[in-house]
Short mmCIF file of C-alpha atoms in Angstrom, two decimals:
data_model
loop_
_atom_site.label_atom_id
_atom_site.label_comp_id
_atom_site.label_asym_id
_atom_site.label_seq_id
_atom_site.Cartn_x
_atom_site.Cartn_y
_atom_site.Cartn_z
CA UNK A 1 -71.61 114.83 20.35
CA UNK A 2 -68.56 112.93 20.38
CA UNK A 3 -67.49 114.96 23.86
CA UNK A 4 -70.57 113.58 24.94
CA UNK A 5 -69.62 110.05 24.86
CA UNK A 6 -66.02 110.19 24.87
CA UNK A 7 -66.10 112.79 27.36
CA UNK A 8 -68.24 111.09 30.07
CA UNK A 9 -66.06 107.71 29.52
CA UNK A 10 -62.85 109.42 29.56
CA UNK A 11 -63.65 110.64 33.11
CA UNK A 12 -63.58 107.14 34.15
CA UNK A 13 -59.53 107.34 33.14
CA UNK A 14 -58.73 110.65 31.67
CA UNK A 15 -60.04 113.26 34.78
CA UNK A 16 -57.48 111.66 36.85
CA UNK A 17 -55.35 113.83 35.68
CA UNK A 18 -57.02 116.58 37.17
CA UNK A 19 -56.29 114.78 40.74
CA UNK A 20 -58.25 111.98 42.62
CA UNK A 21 -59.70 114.55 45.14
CA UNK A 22 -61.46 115.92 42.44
CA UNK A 23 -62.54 112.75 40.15
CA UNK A 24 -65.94 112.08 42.13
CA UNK A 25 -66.52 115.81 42.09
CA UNK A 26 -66.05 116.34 38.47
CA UNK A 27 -68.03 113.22 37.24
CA UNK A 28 -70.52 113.94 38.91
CA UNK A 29 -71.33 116.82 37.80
CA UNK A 30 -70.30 115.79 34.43
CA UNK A 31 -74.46 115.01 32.64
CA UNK A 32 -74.65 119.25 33.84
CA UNK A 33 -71.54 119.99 32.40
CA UNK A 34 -72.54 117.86 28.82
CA UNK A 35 -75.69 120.09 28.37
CA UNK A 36 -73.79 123.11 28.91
CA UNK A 37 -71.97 122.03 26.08
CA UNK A 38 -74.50 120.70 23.97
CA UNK A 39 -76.52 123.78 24.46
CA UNK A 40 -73.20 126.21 23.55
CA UNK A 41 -72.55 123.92 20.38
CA UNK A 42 -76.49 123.67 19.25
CA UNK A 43 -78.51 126.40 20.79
CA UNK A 44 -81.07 124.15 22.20
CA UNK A 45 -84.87 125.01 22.01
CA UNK A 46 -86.83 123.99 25.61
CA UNK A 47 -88.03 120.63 23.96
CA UNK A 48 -84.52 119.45 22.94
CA UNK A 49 -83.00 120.40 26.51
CA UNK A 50 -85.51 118.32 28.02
CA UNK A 51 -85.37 115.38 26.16
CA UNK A 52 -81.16 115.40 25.62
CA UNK A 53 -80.97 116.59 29.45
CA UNK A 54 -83.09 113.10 29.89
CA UNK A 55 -81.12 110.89 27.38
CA UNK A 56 -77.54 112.09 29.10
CA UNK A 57 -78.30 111.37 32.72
CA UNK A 58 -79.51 107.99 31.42
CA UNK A 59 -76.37 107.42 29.64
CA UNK A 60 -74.47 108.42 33.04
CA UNK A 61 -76.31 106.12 34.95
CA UNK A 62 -75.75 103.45 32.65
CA UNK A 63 -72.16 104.63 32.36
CA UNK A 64 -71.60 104.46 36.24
CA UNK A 65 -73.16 100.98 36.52
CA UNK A 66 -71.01 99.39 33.72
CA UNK A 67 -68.18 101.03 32.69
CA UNK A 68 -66.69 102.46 35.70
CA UNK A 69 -66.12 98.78 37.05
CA UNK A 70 -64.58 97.82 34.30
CA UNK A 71 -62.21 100.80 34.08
CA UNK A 72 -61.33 99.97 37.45
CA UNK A 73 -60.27 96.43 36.85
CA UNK A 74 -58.66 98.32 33.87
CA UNK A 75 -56.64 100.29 36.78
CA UNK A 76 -55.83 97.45 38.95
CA UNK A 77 -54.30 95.69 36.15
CA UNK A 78 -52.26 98.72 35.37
CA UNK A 79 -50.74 98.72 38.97
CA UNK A 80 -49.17 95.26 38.15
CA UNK A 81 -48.00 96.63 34.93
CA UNK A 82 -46.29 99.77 36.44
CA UNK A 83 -43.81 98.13 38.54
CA UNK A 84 -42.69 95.64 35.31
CA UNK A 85 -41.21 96.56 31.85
CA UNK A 86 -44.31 95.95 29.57
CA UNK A 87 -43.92 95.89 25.76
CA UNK A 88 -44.97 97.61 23.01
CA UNK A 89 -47.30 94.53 22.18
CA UNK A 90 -48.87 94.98 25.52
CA UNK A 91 -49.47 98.75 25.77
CA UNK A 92 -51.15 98.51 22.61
CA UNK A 93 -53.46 95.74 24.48
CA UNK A 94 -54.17 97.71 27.43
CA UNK A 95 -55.10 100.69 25.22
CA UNK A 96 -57.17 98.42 22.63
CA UNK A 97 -58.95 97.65 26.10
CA UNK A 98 -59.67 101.42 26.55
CA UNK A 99 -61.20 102.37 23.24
CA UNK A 100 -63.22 99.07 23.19
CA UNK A 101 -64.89 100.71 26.71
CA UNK A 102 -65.05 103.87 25.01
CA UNK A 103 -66.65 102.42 21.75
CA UNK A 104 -69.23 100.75 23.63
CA UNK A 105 -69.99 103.99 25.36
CA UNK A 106 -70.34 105.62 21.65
CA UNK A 107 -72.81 102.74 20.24
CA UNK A 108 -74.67 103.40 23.49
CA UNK A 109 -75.77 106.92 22.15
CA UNK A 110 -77.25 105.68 18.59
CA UNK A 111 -80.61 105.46 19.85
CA UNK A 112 -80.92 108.94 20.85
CA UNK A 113 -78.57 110.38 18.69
CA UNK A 114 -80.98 109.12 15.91
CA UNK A 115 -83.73 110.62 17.80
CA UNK A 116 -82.43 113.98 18.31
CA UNK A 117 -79.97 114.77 15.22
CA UNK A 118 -82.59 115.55 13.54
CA UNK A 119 -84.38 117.75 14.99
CA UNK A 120 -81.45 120.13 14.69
CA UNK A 121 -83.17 123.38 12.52
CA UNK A 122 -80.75 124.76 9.56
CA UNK A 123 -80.36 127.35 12.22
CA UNK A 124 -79.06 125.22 14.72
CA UNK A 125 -76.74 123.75 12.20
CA UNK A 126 -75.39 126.73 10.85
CA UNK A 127 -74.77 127.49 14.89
CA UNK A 128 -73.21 124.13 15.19
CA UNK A 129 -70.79 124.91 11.90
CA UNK A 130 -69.54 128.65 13.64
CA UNK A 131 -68.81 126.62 16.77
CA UNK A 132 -66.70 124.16 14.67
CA UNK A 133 -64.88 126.64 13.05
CA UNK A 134 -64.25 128.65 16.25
CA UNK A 135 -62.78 125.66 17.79
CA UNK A 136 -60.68 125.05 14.52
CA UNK A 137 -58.94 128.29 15.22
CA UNK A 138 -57.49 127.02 18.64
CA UNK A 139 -56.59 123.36 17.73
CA UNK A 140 -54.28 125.35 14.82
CA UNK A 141 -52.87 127.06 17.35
CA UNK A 142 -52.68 124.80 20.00
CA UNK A 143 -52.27 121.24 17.54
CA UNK A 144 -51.39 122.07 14.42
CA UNK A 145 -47.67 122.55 14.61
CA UNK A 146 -44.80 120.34 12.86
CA UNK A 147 -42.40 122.26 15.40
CA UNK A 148 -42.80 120.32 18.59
CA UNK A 149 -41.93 122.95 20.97
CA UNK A 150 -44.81 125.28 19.52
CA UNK A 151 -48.40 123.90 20.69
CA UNK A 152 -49.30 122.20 23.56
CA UNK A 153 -48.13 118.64 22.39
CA UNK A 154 -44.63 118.55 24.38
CA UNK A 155 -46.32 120.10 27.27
CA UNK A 156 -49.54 118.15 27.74
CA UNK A 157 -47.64 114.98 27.57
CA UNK A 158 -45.25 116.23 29.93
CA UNK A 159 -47.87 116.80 32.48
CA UNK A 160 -49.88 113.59 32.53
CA UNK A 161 -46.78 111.80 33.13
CA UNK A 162 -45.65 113.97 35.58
CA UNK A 163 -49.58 113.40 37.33
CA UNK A 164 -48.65 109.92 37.30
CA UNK A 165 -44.54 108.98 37.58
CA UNK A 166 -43.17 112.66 39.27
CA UNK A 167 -41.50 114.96 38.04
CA UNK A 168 -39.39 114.05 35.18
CA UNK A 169 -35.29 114.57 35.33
CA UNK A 170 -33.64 117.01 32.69
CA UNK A 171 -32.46 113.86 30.70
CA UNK A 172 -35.89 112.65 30.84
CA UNK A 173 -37.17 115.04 29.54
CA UNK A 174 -34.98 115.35 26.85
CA UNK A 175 -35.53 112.27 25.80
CA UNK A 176 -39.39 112.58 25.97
CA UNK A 177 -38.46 116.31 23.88
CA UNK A 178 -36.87 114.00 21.18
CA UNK A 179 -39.38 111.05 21.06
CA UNK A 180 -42.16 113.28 20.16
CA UNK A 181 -39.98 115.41 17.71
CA UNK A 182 -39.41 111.92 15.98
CA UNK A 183 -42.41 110.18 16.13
CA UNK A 184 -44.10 111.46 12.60
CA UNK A 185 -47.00 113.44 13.77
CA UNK A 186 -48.50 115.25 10.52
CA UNK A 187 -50.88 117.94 11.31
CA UNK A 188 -52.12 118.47 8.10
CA UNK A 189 -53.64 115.08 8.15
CA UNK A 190 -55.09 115.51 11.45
CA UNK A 191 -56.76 117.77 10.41
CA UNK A 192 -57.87 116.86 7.22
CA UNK A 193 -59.40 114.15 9.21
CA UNK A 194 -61.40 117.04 11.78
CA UNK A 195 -62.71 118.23 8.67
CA UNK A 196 -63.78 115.79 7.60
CA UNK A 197 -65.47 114.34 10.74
CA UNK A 198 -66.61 118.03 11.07
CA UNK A 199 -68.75 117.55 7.96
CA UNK A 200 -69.67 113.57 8.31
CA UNK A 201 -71.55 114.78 11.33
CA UNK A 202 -73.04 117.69 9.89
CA UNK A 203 -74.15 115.90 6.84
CA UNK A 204 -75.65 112.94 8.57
CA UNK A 205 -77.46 115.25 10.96
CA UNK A 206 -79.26 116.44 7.30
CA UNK A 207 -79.64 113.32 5.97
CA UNK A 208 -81.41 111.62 9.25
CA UNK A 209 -84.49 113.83 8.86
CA UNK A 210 -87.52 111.70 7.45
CA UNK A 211 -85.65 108.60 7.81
CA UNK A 212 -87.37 106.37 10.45
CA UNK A 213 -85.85 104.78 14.19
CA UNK A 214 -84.44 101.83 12.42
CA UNK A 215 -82.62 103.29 9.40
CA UNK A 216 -81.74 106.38 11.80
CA UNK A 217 -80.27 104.22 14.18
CA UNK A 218 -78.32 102.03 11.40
CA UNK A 219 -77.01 105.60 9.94
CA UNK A 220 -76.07 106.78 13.28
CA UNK A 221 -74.05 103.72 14.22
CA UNK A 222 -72.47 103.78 10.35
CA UNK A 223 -71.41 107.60 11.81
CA UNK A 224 -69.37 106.55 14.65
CA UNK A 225 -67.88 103.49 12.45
CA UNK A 226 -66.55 106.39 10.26
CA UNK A 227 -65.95 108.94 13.34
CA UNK A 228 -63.32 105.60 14.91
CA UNK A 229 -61.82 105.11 11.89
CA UNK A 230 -61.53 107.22 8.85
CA UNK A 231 -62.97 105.66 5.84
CA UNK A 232 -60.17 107.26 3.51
CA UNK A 233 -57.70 104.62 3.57
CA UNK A 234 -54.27 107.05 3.82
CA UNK A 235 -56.01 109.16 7.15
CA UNK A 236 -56.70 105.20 8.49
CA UNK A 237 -53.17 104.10 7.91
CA UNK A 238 -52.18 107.45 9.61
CA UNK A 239 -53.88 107.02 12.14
CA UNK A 240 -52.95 102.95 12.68
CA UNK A 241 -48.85 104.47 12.62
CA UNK A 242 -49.53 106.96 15.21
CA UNK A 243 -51.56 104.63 17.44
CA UNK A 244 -48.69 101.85 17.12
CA UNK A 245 -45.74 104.69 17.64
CA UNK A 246 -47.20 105.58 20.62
CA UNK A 247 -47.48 102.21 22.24
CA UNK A 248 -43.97 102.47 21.19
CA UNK A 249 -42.93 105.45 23.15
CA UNK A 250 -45.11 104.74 25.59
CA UNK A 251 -43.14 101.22 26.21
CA UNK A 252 -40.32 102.89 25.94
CA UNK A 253 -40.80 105.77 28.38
CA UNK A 254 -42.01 103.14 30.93
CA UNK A 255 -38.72 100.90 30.77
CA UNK A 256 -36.36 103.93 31.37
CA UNK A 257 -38.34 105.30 34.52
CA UNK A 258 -36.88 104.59 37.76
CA UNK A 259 -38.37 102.30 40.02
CA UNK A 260 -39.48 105.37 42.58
CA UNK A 261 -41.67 106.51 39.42
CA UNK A 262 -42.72 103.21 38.59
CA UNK A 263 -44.40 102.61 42.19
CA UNK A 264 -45.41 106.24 42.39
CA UNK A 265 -46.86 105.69 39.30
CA UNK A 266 -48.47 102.43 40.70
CA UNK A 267 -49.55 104.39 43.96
CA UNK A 268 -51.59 106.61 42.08
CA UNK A 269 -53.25 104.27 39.70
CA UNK A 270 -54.37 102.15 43.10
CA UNK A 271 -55.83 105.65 44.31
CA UNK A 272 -58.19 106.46 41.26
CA UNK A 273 -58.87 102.76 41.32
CA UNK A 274 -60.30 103.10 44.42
CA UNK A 275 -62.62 106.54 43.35
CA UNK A 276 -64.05 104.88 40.75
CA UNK A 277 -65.13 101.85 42.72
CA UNK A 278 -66.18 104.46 45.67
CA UNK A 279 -68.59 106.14 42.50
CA UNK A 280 -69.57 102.57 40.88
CA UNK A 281 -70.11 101.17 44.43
CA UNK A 282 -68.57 98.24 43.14
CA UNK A 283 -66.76 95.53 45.04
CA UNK A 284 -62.91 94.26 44.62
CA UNK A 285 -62.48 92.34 41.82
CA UNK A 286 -62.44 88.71 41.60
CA UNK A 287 -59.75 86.76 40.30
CA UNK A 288 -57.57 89.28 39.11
CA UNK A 289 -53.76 88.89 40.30
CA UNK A 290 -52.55 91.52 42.47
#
């Protein structure tokens, strides 16, 4: 569920990676793409498809209307950003401004993830549980190395700032090589954290049943408190280093481009800025500096 929500709100930042010609195309079809998913991870009866195919499309209207606005003004802001030297302090601002849209998107799913968690069968569950696991065996693979140049960490960062700055110079990467390498990222507690998650989810879904909308609702929301931020204090304090070391590196990265990055980088923030007001159908902004 939480590619749900954080999947449909990410497209309003996230699938520009993919390319702006293919932003409008891909969240579009992104409530189609969510069942899909939703019906590989819980083997939906016909009553469940209906009613979560109903609740999604909803949730992407509502999405559309607010938060794809507001992620453009998010964008626009970022153009005046790319072509100045902004500071640790500030990327972490910018980014606080992200996961505030995307836990707004998450609360917006509490009413009818209280209505359908549910009605998930032990069946479905144990379904649910051999997806999990399946998808443990490729985030070991793919995120659960201490060796950065095993995994896809080096090279997925690599490419989105490639999407967004060019290609990067052989020192520049080096650098980027070496940033990563030193920036303390511990797989073991990522993902002692996905297992745990894992099993918050799949315990609540149990514990929901019987409990009426109200208390459901209050549970659910409790769920995505813990899903945000881990309530075991040394996984939160993980997590709060590698969010502030990334603002670092971020910062960092930013200052050393060269100013032919920084306004490509600009150029292309100004073009998804403009796709997601062409989907919204939103106007320019108002009194935001230029």
């Amino acid at each position: 569920m939480l590619r749900l929500s954080v999947g449909l709100t990410s497209a309003a930042l996230a699938l520009a990676v993919a390319g702006c010609s293919v932003v409008g195309l891909a969240y579009n079809r992104l409530p189609t793409v969510m069942m899909w998913r939703l019906d590989s991870d819980w083997d939906l009866d016909p009553v469940q498809q209906r009613g979560l195919d109903e609740a999604v499309r909803r949730w992407h209207a509502w999405h559309r209307q607010e938060q794809l606005p507001a992620a453009a003004d998010l964008l626009a802001r970022w153009q005046m950003l790319a072509r100045q030297t902004p500071d640790e302090a500030t990327v972490c601002r910018e980014a606080d401004a992200v996961r505030a849209l995307l836990h707004a998107a998450t609360e917006r799913t509490a009413d009818e993830l209280a209505r359908w968690l549910p009605t998930l069968t032990d069946a479905q569950l144990a379904h649910w549980r051999a997806r999990l696991q399946r998808a443990d065996e490729e985030w070991r693979r793919d995120w659960g190395q201490t060796d950065i140049d095993r995994g896809l960490r080096l090279s997925r960062v690599r490419e989105r700032l490639e999407m967004f700055y060019g290609r990067l110079d052989e020192r520049q990467r080096d650098w980027l090589r070496q940033r990563l390498a030193d920036i303390g990222y511990r797989p073991d507690l990522a993902w002692a954290e996905r297992q745990r998650r894992q099993n918050d989810w799949l315990q609540t879904a149990r514990r929901l049943r019987g409990l009426d909308a109200a208390a459901a609702q209050a549970e659910v929301r409790a769920l995505w408190a813990r899903t945000w931020r881990s309530p075991d204090a040394a996984l939160a304090a993980y997590q709060d280093a590698q969010w502030r070391a990334t603002c670092r590196w971020l910062a960092q990265w930013h200052a050393q481009a060269t100013p032919a990055q920084r306004e490509r980088a600009a150029a292309q923030l100004a073009a998804y800025e403009r796709k997601l007001r062409a989907l919204a159908g939103d106007r320019e902004p108002t009194g935001l500096p230029r």
